[in-house]
């Protein structure tokens, strides 16, 4: 925990505008698409200092952005839109391949490696107030694996 | 896990003249931990009366059947391009396994069959599968024939409506099938299998097991 606190502090210091609002976003990325592909996933780590809920995401690239949950049960992948993702204070909530993620749908152009995708996260605080956080997610290769740095293929 | 005696007996026969028979000795050359076992990592299929063949089109419109790749080991996976997650992960694993095999990887053909022919048009398929490995091939058929095909291959899929007509997702089975060089269905590979384990299984089939 101590180690975590230190790194949290470091990142908060780095993301000063977000720190003020007590939400930290790390490593946001979007999976590249091929021409004609109209949907893809966005992934990131979210940490808050207070309990909160991620209730929506938006992007100027498409009007259809959803929060999705994905499960594999009895050999079948089941995906469904969900209304919110609860954020536990001081613990990173991971939106990653194989689990909950942000879905960008009805895209009308393909996303190439290196593109930046503007995303706005809508986080609802315990008092019911909604705060928006704008960020840019980097587009990574279609065959990018979660957790690996973009420059390394492994 | 119980060894499959029938598979053992069969592979013993087939391995008689195989050039890589030495690799058959328990744990020889296999870096992975675990007890020596003759069982494949993936679930073995024997004399399956389903998933025997298909008639699909590739992105160029050419009709393709399993027999087109006789002599190669074929890995077949059903999915859809808009899939954010399982499909890229499965194709990525297949690509890694093929690369782990080095030169022998050229004897493995990976086929991606779309469960979403409405959106996964030939131009999309043409770009998608090779994005993971240049040799991978995307295949499709009509929406009606896709239903029949999935039933015959025991692949479950169901559209889940989205907020807009074009934003539906598809729940679907996540296993891959592997056929040996003679075109016989041999393995059903779970999505959780590693690239290394898959490479070992493919290697054994390439050696004639």
mmCIF file of C-alpha atoms in Angstrom:
data_model
loop_
_atom_site.group_PDB
_atom_site.id
_atom_site.type_symbol
_atom_site.label_atom_id
_atom_site.label_comp_id
_atom_site.label_asym_id
_atom_site.label_seq_id
_atom_site.Cartn_x
_atom_site.Cartn_y
_atom_site.Cartn_z
ATOM 1 C CA UNK A 1 0.000 0.000 0.000
ATOM 2 C CA UNK A 2 2.818 2.359 0.817
ATOM 3 C CA UNK A 3 4.318 1.810 -2.578
ATOM 4 C CA UNK A 4 0.973 2.403 -4.182
ATOM 5 C CA UNK A 5 0.459 5.644 -2.281
ATOM 6 C CA UNK A 6 3.766 6.955 -3.446
ATOM 7 C CA UNK A 7 3.056 6.228 -7.075
ATOM 8 C CA UNK A 8 -0.422 7.631 -6.725
ATOM 9 C CA UNK A 9 1.011 10.796 -5.341
ATOM 10 C CA UNK A 10 3.479 11.040 -8.164
ATOM 11 C CA UNK A 11 0.815 10.662 -10.793
ATOM 12 C CA UNK A 12 -1.486 13.087 -9.046
ATOM 13 C CA UNK A 13 1.262 15.618 -9.046
ATOM 14 C CA UNK A 14 1.721 15.024 -12.728
ATOM 15 C CA UNK A 15 -1.974 15.261 -13.580
ATOM 16 C CA UNK A 16 -2.539 18.399 -11.570
ATOM 17 C CA UNK A 17 -5.920 19.310 -13.092
ATOM 18 C CA UNK A 18 -7.278 15.849 -12.377
ATOM 19 C CA UNK A 19 -5.749 15.705 -8.933
ATOM 20 C CA UNK A 20 -7.809 18.662 -7.904
ATOM 21 C CA UNK A 21 -10.875 16.639 -8.703
ATOM 22 C CA UNK A 22 -9.530 13.505 -7.084
ATOM 23 C CA UNK A 23 -9.720 11.290 -10.122
ATOM 24 C CA UNK A 24 -6.671 9.782 -11.716
ATOM 25 C CA UNK A 25 -6.636 8.209 -15.149
ATOM 26 C CA UNK A 26 -3.718 6.063 -16.207
ATOM 27 C CA UNK A 27 -2.697 4.432 -19.450
ATOM 28 C CA UNK A 28 -5.768 5.153 -21.572
ATOM 29 C CA UNK A 29 -5.708 3.367 -24.934
ATOM 30 C CA UNK A 30 -8.020 2.374 -27.727
ATOM 31 C CA UNK A 31 -7.640 -0.694 -29.914
ATOM 32 C CA UNK A 32 -6.969 0.183 -33.549
ATOM 33 C CA UNK A 33 -9.580 -0.725 -36.139
ATOM 34 C CA UNK A 34 -9.372 -1.817 -39.744
ATOM 35 C CA UNK A 35 -11.232 0.093 -42.472
ATOM 36 C CA UNK A 36 -14.928 -0.668 -42.233
ATOM 37 C CA UNK A 37 -14.786 -1.713 -38.592
ATOM 38 C CA UNK A 38 -17.208 0.509 -36.693
ATOM 39 C CA UNK A 39 -16.659 -0.494 -33.089
ATOM 40 C CA UNK A 40 -13.710 -0.934 -30.766
ATOM 41 C CA UNK A 41 -12.814 -0.893 -27.096
ATOM 42 C CA UNK A 42 -11.194 1.774 -24.938
ATOM 43 C CA UNK A 43 -9.254 0.741 -21.862
ATOM 44 C CA UNK A 44 -7.709 2.569 -18.902
ATOM 45 C CA UNK A 45 -7.105 2.540 -15.163
ATOM 46 C CA UNK A 46 -9.129 4.838 -12.942
ATOM 47 C CA UNK A 47 -8.366 5.723 -9.344
ATOM 48 C CA UNK A 48 -10.377 8.052 -7.137
ATOM 49 C CA UNK A 49 -9.736 9.309 -3.643
ATOM 50 C CA UNK A 50 -13.415 9.117 -2.730
ATOM 51 C CA UNK A 51 -16.067 6.571 -3.642
ATOM 52 C CA UNK A 52 -17.476 7.412 -7.061
ATOM 53 C CA UNK A 53 -19.057 5.870 -10.109
ATOM 54 C CA UNK A 54 -18.138 6.063 -13.745
ATOM 55 C CA UNK A 55 -21.550 6.660 -15.312
ATOM 56 C CA UNK A 56 -20.769 7.526 -18.919
ATOM 57 C CA UNK A 57 -18.098 8.212 -21.475
ATOM 58 C CA UNK A 58 -18.256 10.489 -24.497
ATOM 59 C CA UNK A 59 -16.179 11.110 -27.560
ATOM 60 C CA UNK A 60 -16.478 13.565 -30.428
ATOM 61 C CA UNK A 61 -15.778 10.638 -32.768
ATOM 62 C CA UNK A 62 -19.174 9.025 -32.233
ATOM 63 C CA UNK A 63 -22.460 9.552 -30.474
ATOM 64 C CA UNK A 64 -22.520 5.929 -29.391
ATOM 65 C CA UNK A 65 -20.184 5.333 -26.478
ATOM 66 C CA UNK A 66 -21.203 2.728 -23.935
ATOM 67 C CA UNK A 67 -19.875 1.137 -20.786
ATOM 68 C CA UNK A 68 -19.724 -2.594 -21.327
ATOM 69 C CA UNK A 69 -19.175 -5.618 -19.206
ATOM 70 C CA UNK A 70 -17.782 -8.787 -20.677
ATOM 71 C CA UNK A 71 -17.885 -12.216 -19.147
ATOM 72 C CA UNK A 72 -16.999 -15.667 -20.344
ATOM 73 C CA UNK A 73 -19.378 -18.261 -18.992
ATOM 74 C CA UNK A 74 -19.451 -21.894 -20.051
ATOM 75 C CA UNK A 75 -17.309 -21.139 -23.065
ATOM 76 C CA UNK A 76 -19.451 -18.272 -24.295
ATOM 77 C CA UNK A 77 -18.432 -14.623 -24.308
ATOM 78 C CA UNK A 78 -21.309 -12.446 -23.166
ATOM 79 C CA UNK A 79 -21.146 -8.712 -23.512
ATOM 80 C CA UNK A 80 -23.660 -6.190 -22.337
ATOM 81 C CA UNK A 81 -24.032 -2.485 -21.763
ATOM 82 C CA UNK A 82 -23.982 -1.459 -18.126
ATOM 83 C CA UNK A 83 -25.137 1.773 -16.506
ATOM 84 C CA UNK A 84 -22.166 2.426 -14.299
ATOM 85 C CA UNK A 85 -18.850 1.169 -13.013
ATOM 86 C CA UNK A 86 -18.304 1.638 -9.273
ATOM 87 C CA UNK A 87 -14.930 3.118 -8.327
ATOM 88 C CA UNK A 88 -13.415 2.061 -5.032
ATOM 89 C CA UNK A 89 -11.323 4.808 -3.433
ATOM 90 C CA UNK A 90 -7.557 4.414 -3.587
ATOM 91 C CA UNK A 91 -7.739 1.257 -5.656
ATOM 92 C CA UNK A 92 -7.237 1.280 -9.383
ATOM 93 C CA UNK A 93 -10.313 0.145 -11.289
ATOM 94 C CA UNK A 94 -9.093 -1.440 -14.463
ATOM 95 C CA UNK A 95 -11.030 -1.253 -17.689
ATOM 96 C CA UNK A 96 -9.174 -3.835 -19.706
ATOM 97 C CA UNK A 97 -9.539 -6.529 -22.331
ATOM 98 C CA UNK A 98 -11.322 -9.466 -20.751
ATOM 99 C CA UNK A 99 -13.539 -7.357 -18.523
ATOM 100 C CA UNK A 100 -15.316 -4.055 -18.252
ATOM 101 C CA UNK A 101 -14.441 -1.510 -20.895
ATOM 102 C CA UNK A 102 -15.653 1.487 -22.850
ATOM 103 C CA UNK A 103 -17.125 0.672 -26.255
ATOM 104 C CA UNK A 104 -16.914 3.159 -29.079
ATOM 105 C CA UNK A 105 -19.559 2.201 -31.623
ATOM 106 C CA UNK A 106 -20.957 3.511 -34.903
ATOM 107 C CA UNK A 107 -17.538 4.914 -35.756
ATOM 108 C CA UNK A 108 -17.440 6.404 -39.208
ATOM 109 C CA UNK A 109 -13.703 6.254 -39.672
ATOM 110 C CA UNK A 110 -10.986 3.794 -38.810
ATOM 111 C CA UNK A 111 -8.528 4.388 -35.998
ATOM 112 C CA UNK A 112 -4.874 3.937 -36.890
ATOM 113 C CA UNK A 113 -2.019 3.270 -34.509
ATOM 114 C CA UNK A 114 -0.742 6.535 -33.096
ATOM 115 C CA UNK A 115 -4.025 8.417 -33.497
ATOM 116 C CA UNK A 116 -5.343 10.142 -30.392
ATOM 117 C CA UNK A 117 -8.942 9.574 -29.398
ATOM 118 C CA UNK A 118 -10.490 12.320 -27.269
ATOM 119 C CA UNK A 119 -12.555 10.813 -24.468
ATOM 120 C CA UNK A 120 -14.566 12.427 -21.727
ATOM 121 C CA UNK A 121 -15.325 10.415 -18.623
ATOM 122 C CA UNK A 122 -18.405 11.327 -16.594
ATOM 123 C CA UNK A 123 -17.872 10.469 -12.939
ATOM 124 C CA UNK A 124 -20.610 10.809 -10.358
ATOM 125 C CA UNK A 125 -19.470 11.716 -6.870
ATOM 126 C CA UNK A 126 -21.170 10.537 -3.665
ATOM 127 C CA UNK A 127 -23.060 13.828 -3.425
ATOM 128 C CA UNK A 128 -24.633 13.132 -6.806
ATOM 129 C CA UNK A 129 -22.639 15.774 -8.616
ATOM 130 C CA UNK A 130 -21.241 14.778 -11.970
ATOM 131 C CA UNK A 131 -17.789 15.758 -13.043
ATOM 132 C CA UNK A 132 -16.298 15.408 -16.468
ATOM 133 C CA UNK A 133 -12.719 14.525 -17.255
ATOM 134 C CA UNK A 134 -11.317 15.024 -20.692
ATOM 135 C CA UNK A 135 -8.401 12.919 -21.817
ATOM 136 C CA UNK A 136 -6.764 11.566 -24.915
ATOM 137 C CA UNK A 137 -6.401 7.859 -25.449
ATOM 138 C CA UNK A 138 -3.647 6.565 -27.650
ATOM 139 C CA UNK A 139 -4.591 4.156 -30.419
ATOM 140 C CA UNK A 140 -2.597 0.939 -30.132
ATOM 141 C CA UNK A 141 -2.230 -1.931 -32.571
ATOM 142 C CA UNK A 142 -5.087 -4.326 -33.132
ATOM 143 C CA UNK A 143 -2.867 -7.059 -31.765
ATOM 144 C CA UNK A 144 -1.781 -5.056 -28.742
ATOM 145 C CA UNK A 145 -1.934 -7.009 -25.498
ATOM 146 C CA UNK A 146 -3.226 -5.517 -22.305
ATOM 147 C CA UNK A 147 -0.591 -4.484 -19.848
ATOM 148 C CA UNK A 148 2.266 -4.315 -22.289
ATOM 149 C CA UNK A 149 3.939 -1.105 -23.243
ATOM 150 C CA UNK A 150 3.161 0.054 -26.773
ATOM 151 C CA UNK A 151 6.756 -0.166 -27.919
ATOM 152 C CA UNK A 152 7.163 -3.822 -26.973
ATOM 153 C CA UNK A 153 5.534 -6.607 -28.889
ATOM 154 C CA UNK A 154 5.477 -9.179 -26.148
ATOM 155 C CA UNK B 1 -5.704 -35.375 -16.071
ATOM 156 C CA UNK B 2 -6.160 -38.895 -17.448
ATOM 157 C CA UNK B 3 -4.125 -39.677 -20.525
ATOM 158 C CA UNK B 4 -6.231 -40.562 -23.468
ATOM 159 C CA UNK B 5 -5.213 -44.147 -24.173
ATOM 160 C CA UNK B 6 -6.744 -44.256 -27.546
ATOM 161 C CA UNK B 7 -4.898 -41.152 -28.628
ATOM 162 C CA UNK B 8 -1.699 -42.594 -27.205
ATOM 163 C CA UNK B 9 -2.037 -45.787 -29.145
ATOM 164 C CA UNK B 10 -2.867 -43.915 -32.304
ATOM 165 C CA UNK B 11 -0.016 -41.458 -31.984
ATOM 166 C CA UNK B 12 2.356 -44.332 -31.267
ATOM 167 C CA UNK B 13 1.455 -45.863 -34.588
ATOM 168 C CA UNK B 14 1.666 -42.633 -36.514
ATOM 169 C CA UNK B 15 4.947 -41.617 -34.988
ATOM 170 C CA UNK B 16 6.780 -44.652 -36.299
ATOM 171 C CA UNK B 17 8.372 -42.820 -39.168
ATOM 172 C CA UNK B 18 7.981 -39.269 -38.006
ATOM 173 C CA UNK B 19 11.172 -37.214 -38.176
ATOM 174 C CA UNK B 20 10.564 -35.594 -34.812
ATOM 175 C CA UNK B 21 9.763 -38.763 -32.926
ATOM 176 C CA UNK B 22 12.469 -37.947 -30.393
ATOM 177 C CA UNK B 23 10.455 -35.016 -29.155
ATOM 178 C CA UNK B 24 7.849 -37.510 -28.083
ATOM 179 C CA UNK B 25 9.883 -38.742 -25.142
ATOM 180 C CA UNK B 26 8.412 -37.236 -21.989
ATOM 181 C CA UNK B 27 9.418 -33.656 -21.318
ATOM 182 C CA UNK B 28 12.195 -33.741 -23.920
ATOM 183 C CA UNK B 29 12.701 -30.271 -25.259
ATOM 184 C CA UNK B 30 9.562 -28.961 -23.624
ATOM 185 C CA UNK B 31 10.425 -26.027 -21.430
ATOM 186 C CA UNK B 32 7.085 -25.996 -19.656
ATOM 187 C CA UNK B 33 6.773 -27.253 -16.124
ATOM 188 C CA UNK B 34 4.327 -29.906 -15.040
ATOM 189 C CA UNK B 35 4.370 -33.668 -15.087
ATOM 190 C CA UNK B 36 5.245 -35.430 -18.332
ATOM 191 C CA UNK B 37 2.033 -36.316 -20.057
ATOM 192 C CA UNK B 38 1.021 -37.474 -23.462
ATOM 193 C CA UNK B 39 -2.225 -35.579 -23.377
ATOM 194 C CA UNK B 40 -2.697 -32.476 -25.462
ATOM 195 C CA UNK B 41 -3.239 -29.232 -23.597
ATOM 196 C CA UNK B 42 -6.495 -28.699 -25.440
ATOM 197 C CA UNK B 43 -9.549 -30.914 -25.284
ATOM 198 C CA UNK B 44 -9.228 -33.800 -27.707
ATOM 199 C CA UNK B 45 -11.984 -34.619 -30.131
ATOM 200 C CA UNK B 46 -12.406 -38.118 -31.510
ATOM 201 C CA UNK B 47 -14.481 -39.107 -34.494
ATOM 202 C CA UNK B 48 -16.648 -36.042 -34.070
ATOM 203 C CA UNK B 49 -19.730 -36.250 -36.259
ATOM 204 C CA UNK B 50 -19.882 -32.477 -36.489
ATOM 205 C CA UNK B 51 -17.660 -29.627 -37.667
ATOM 206 C CA UNK B 52 -16.317 -31.791 -40.448
ATOM 207 C CA UNK B 53 -16.242 -29.349 -43.307
ATOM 208 C CA UNK B 54 -17.548 -26.035 -44.561
ATOM 209 C CA UNK B 55 -18.155 -24.083 -47.709
ATOM 210 C CA UNK B 56 -17.291 -20.448 -47.161
ATOM 211 C CA UNK B 57 -15.977 -17.556 -49.198
ATOM 212 C CA UNK B 58 -12.737 -15.721 -48.645
ATOM 213 C CA UNK B 59 -12.423 -11.964 -49.023
ATOM 214 C CA UNK B 60 -11.719 -12.408 -52.728
ATOM 215 C CA UNK B 61 -15.007 -14.235 -53.169
ATOM 216 C CA UNK B 62 -13.398 -17.624 -53.748
ATOM 217 C CA UNK B 63 -15.258 -20.631 -52.329
ATOM 218 C CA UNK B 64 -13.148 -22.389 -49.721
ATOM 219 C CA UNK B 65 -13.467 -25.759 -48.007
ATOM 220 C CA UNK B 66 -11.403 -27.480 -45.367
ATOM 221 C CA UNK B 67 -9.824 -29.734 -47.998
ATOM 222 C CA UNK B 68 -8.101 -26.665 -49.473
ATOM 223 C CA UNK B 69 -5.606 -26.933 -46.627
ATOM 224 C CA UNK B 70 -5.115 -30.694 -46.557
ATOM 225 C CA UNK B 71 -1.534 -31.329 -45.480
ATOM 226 C CA UNK B 72 -1.590 -28.360 -43.144
ATOM 227 C CA UNK B 73 -2.833 -28.067 -39.589
ATOM 228 C CA UNK B 74 -5.849 -25.755 -39.537
ATOM 229 C CA UNK B 75 -7.007 -23.605 -36.638
ATOM 230 C CA UNK B 76 -10.585 -22.375 -37.033
ATOM 231 C CA UNK B 77 -12.140 -19.619 -34.943
ATOM 232 C CA UNK B 78 -15.579 -18.055 -35.111
ATOM 233 C CA UNK B 79 -15.971 -14.436 -34.096
ATOM 234 C CA UNK B 80 -16.771 -10.964 -35.329
ATOM 235 C CA UNK B 81 -14.650 -7.972 -36.168
ATOM 236 C CA UNK B 82 -16.427 -5.485 -33.884
ATOM 237 C CA UNK B 83 -15.597 -7.764 -30.939
ATOM 238 C CA UNK B 84 -13.465 -5.623 -28.647
ATOM 239 C CA UNK B 85 -11.845 -8.336 -26.760
ATOM 240 C CA UNK B 86 -12.073 -12.088 -27.116
ATOM 241 C CA UNK B 87 -11.569 -12.144 -30.857
ATOM 242 C CA UNK B 88 -8.429 -9.996 -30.933
ATOM 243 C CA UNK B 89 -7.076 -11.924 -27.958
ATOM 244 C CA UNK B 90 -7.726 -15.286 -29.596
ATOM 245 C CA UNK B 91 -6.234 -14.233 -32.929
ATOM 246 C CA UNK B 92 -3.289 -12.698 -31.133
ATOM 247 C CA UNK B 93 -2.677 -15.972 -29.311
ATOM 248 C CA UNK B 94 -2.888 -17.872 -32.584
ATOM 249 C CA UNK B 95 -0.384 -15.467 -34.155
ATOM 250 C CA UNK B 96 2.004 -15.876 -31.253
ATOM 251 C CA UNK B 97 1.707 -19.666 -31.376
ATOM 252 C CA UNK B 98 2.398 -19.695 -35.116
ATOM 253 C CA UNK B 99 5.437 -17.467 -34.610
ATOM 254 C CA UNK B 100 6.681 -19.689 -31.777
ATOM 255 C CA UNK B 101 6.728 -22.567 -34.248
ATOM 256 C CA UNK B 102 9.168 -20.707 -36.486
ATOM 257 C CA UNK B 103 9.512 -22.242 -39.920
ATOM 258 C CA UNK B 104 6.994 -24.981 -39.057
ATOM 259 C CA UNK B 105 4.430 -22.244 -38.480
ATOM 260 C CA UNK B 106 4.047 -22.009 -42.245
ATOM 261 C CA UNK B 107 2.323 -25.386 -42.069
ATOM 262 C CA UNK B 108 -0.440 -23.948 -39.889
ATOM 263 C CA UNK B 109 -3.381 -22.129 -41.452
ATOM 264 C CA UNK B 110 -5.484 -19.931 -39.203
ATOM 265 C CA UNK B 111 -9.025 -19.234 -40.388
ATOM 266 C CA UNK B 112 -11.328 -16.605 -38.910
ATOM 267 C CA UNK B 113 -14.998 -17.217 -39.701
ATOM 268 C CA UNK B 114 -17.277 -14.268 -39.107
ATOM 269 C CA UNK B 115 -20.533 -14.646 -37.209
ATOM 270 C CA UNK B 116 -21.449 -11.147 -38.373
ATOM 271 C CA UNK B 117 -21.489 -11.190 -42.182
ATOM 272 C CA UNK B 118 -23.744 -8.118 -42.291
ATOM 273 C CA UNK B 119 -21.017 -5.894 -40.886
ATOM 274 C CA UNK B 120 -17.944 -7.987 -41.645
ATOM 275 C CA UNK B 121 -17.991 -7.455 -45.378
ATOM 276 C CA UNK B 122 -15.207 -8.843 -47.581
ATOM 277 C CA UNK B 123 -13.208 -5.575 -47.521
ATOM 278 C CA UNK B 124 -13.330 -5.574 -43.715
ATOM 279 C CA UNK B 125 -12.349 -9.254 -43.459
ATOM 280 C CA UNK B 126 -9.542 -8.712 -45.918
ATOM 281 C CA UNK B 127 -7.969 -6.166 -43.576
ATOM 282 C CA UNK B 128 -8.819 -7.742 -40.249
ATOM 283 C CA UNK B 129 -7.410 -11.272 -40.140
ATOM 284 C CA UNK B 130 -4.021 -10.385 -41.684
ATOM 285 C CA UNK B 131 -3.615 -7.582 -39.132
ATOM 286 C CA UNK B 132 -2.666 -10.339 -36.693
ATOM 287 C CA UNK B 133 -0.544 -12.419 -39.028
ATOM 288 C CA UNK B 134 -0.101 -12.046 -42.780
ATOM 289 C CA UNK B 135 -1.127 -15.659 -43.364
ATOM 290 C CA UNK B 136 -4.439 -15.497 -41.527
ATOM 291 C CA UNK B 137 -7.569 -15.648 -43.624
ATOM 292 C CA UNK B 138 -11.060 -14.310 -42.987
ATOM 293 C CA UNK B 139 -14.035 -16.320 -44.262
ATOM 294 C CA UNK B 140 -17.750 -15.602 -44.498
ATOM 295 C CA UNK B 141 -21.037 -16.811 -45.875
ATOM 296 C CA UNK B 142 -24.591 -15.480 -45.942
ATOM 297 C CA UNK B 143 -26.360 -14.704 -42.650
ATOM 298 C CA UNK B 144 -28.656 -17.702 -43.209
ATOM 299 C CA UNK B 145 -25.826 -20.102 -43.963
ATOM 300 C CA UNK B 146 -23.903 -18.744 -40.989
ATOM 301 C CA UNK B 147 -26.702 -19.976 -38.730
ATOM 302 C CA UNK B 148 -26.577 -23.459 -40.222
ATOM 303 C CA UNK B 149 -22.804 -23.515 -40.101
ATOM 304 C CA UNK B 150 -22.678 -22.458 -36.443
ATOM 305 C CA UNK B 151 -25.198 -25.157 -35.542
ATOM 306 C CA UNK B 152 -23.189 -27.798 -37.354
ATOM 307 C CA UNK B 153 -19.983 -26.604 -35.677
ATOM 308 C CA UNK B 154 -21.639 -26.368 -32.258
ATOM 309 C CA UNK B 155 -20.794 -22.722 -32.014
ATOM 310 C CA UNK B 156 -23.260 -20.626 -30.054
ATOM 311 C CA UNK B 157 -23.900 -17.034 -31.043
ATOM 312 C CA UNK B 158 -26.625 -14.522 -30.436
ATOM 313 C CA UNK B 159 -27.006 -10.886 -31.344
ATOM 314 C CA UNK B 160 -27.447 -8.526 -28.462
ATOM 315 C CA UNK B 161 -29.174 -5.336 -29.605
ATOM 316 C CA UNK B 162 -27.386 -2.049 -28.990
ATOM 317 C CA UNK B 163 -28.761 1.450 -28.714
ATOM 318 C CA UNK B 164 -28.528 1.968 -32.442
ATOM 319 C CA UNK B 165 -29.246 -0.522 -35.248
ATOM 320 C CA UNK B 166 -25.564 -0.798 -36.086
ATOM 321 C CA UNK B 167 -24.220 -1.073 -32.558
ATOM 322 C CA UNK B 168 -25.341 -4.595 -31.658
ATOM 323 C CA UNK B 169 -22.815 -6.929 -30.127
ATOM 324 C CA UNK B 170 -22.675 -10.694 -30.417
ATOM 325 C CA UNK B 171 -22.380 -13.179 -27.599
ATOM 326 C CA UNK B 172 -20.509 -16.179 -28.927
ATOM 327 C CA UNK B 173 -18.526 -19.321 -28.160
ATOM 328 C CA UNK B 174 -14.870 -18.651 -27.591
ATOM 329 C CA UNK B 175 -13.208 -21.974 -28.420
ATOM 330 C CA UNK B 176 -11.071 -22.658 -31.479
ATOM 331 C CA UNK B 177 -11.001 -25.925 -33.420
ATOM 332 C CA UNK B 178 -7.818 -27.509 -34.666
ATOM 333 C CA UNK B 179 -7.701 -29.990 -37.555
ATOM 334 C CA UNK B 180 -4.777 -32.253 -38.310
ATOM 335 C CA UNK B 181 -3.032 -32.554 -41.644
ATOM 336 C CA UNK B 182 -5.596 -35.117 -42.770
ATOM 337 C CA UNK B 183 -8.422 -32.681 -42.112
ATOM 338 C CA UNK B 184 -9.725 -34.480 -39.027
ATOM 339 C CA UNK B 185 -11.076 -32.409 -36.149
ATOM 340 C CA UNK B 186 -8.666 -33.079 -33.292
ATOM 341 C CA UNK B 187 -8.772 -30.335 -30.698
ATOM 342 C CA UNK B 188 -11.117 -27.824 -29.143
ATOM 343 C CA UNK B 189 -8.981 -25.080 -27.640
ATOM 344 C CA UNK B 190 -10.288 -23.101 -24.709
ATOM 345 C CA UNK B 191 -9.864 -19.337 -24.822
ATOM 346 C CA UNK B 192 -7.794 -19.448 -21.626
ATOM 347 C CA UNK B 193 -5.113 -21.675 -23.163
ATOM 348 C CA UNK B 194 -1.736 -19.971 -23.527
ATOM 349 C CA UNK B 195 0.082 -19.334 -26.789
ATOM 350 C CA UNK B 196 2.878 -21.627 -25.596
ATOM 351 C CA UNK B 197 0.521 -24.528 -24.887
ATOM 352 C CA UNK B 198 -1.224 -23.991 -28.214
ATOM 353 C CA UNK B 199 2.145 -23.985 -29.993
ATOM 354 C CA UNK B 200 3.027 -27.314 -28.373
ATOM 355 C CA UNK B 201 -0.270 -28.845 -29.444
ATOM 356 C CA UNK B 202 0.098 -27.553 -32.994
ATOM 357 C CA UNK B 203 3.656 -28.815 -33.103
ATOM 358 C CA UNK B 204 2.563 -32.302 -32.091
ATOM 359 C CA UNK B 205 -0.116 -32.371 -34.769
ATOM 360 C CA UNK B 206 2.416 -31.157 -37.325
ATOM 361 C CA UNK B 207 4.631 -34.070 -36.326
ATOM 362 C CA UNK B 208 1.857 -36.437 -37.181
ATOM 363 C CA UNK B 209 0.423 -37.269 -33.785
#
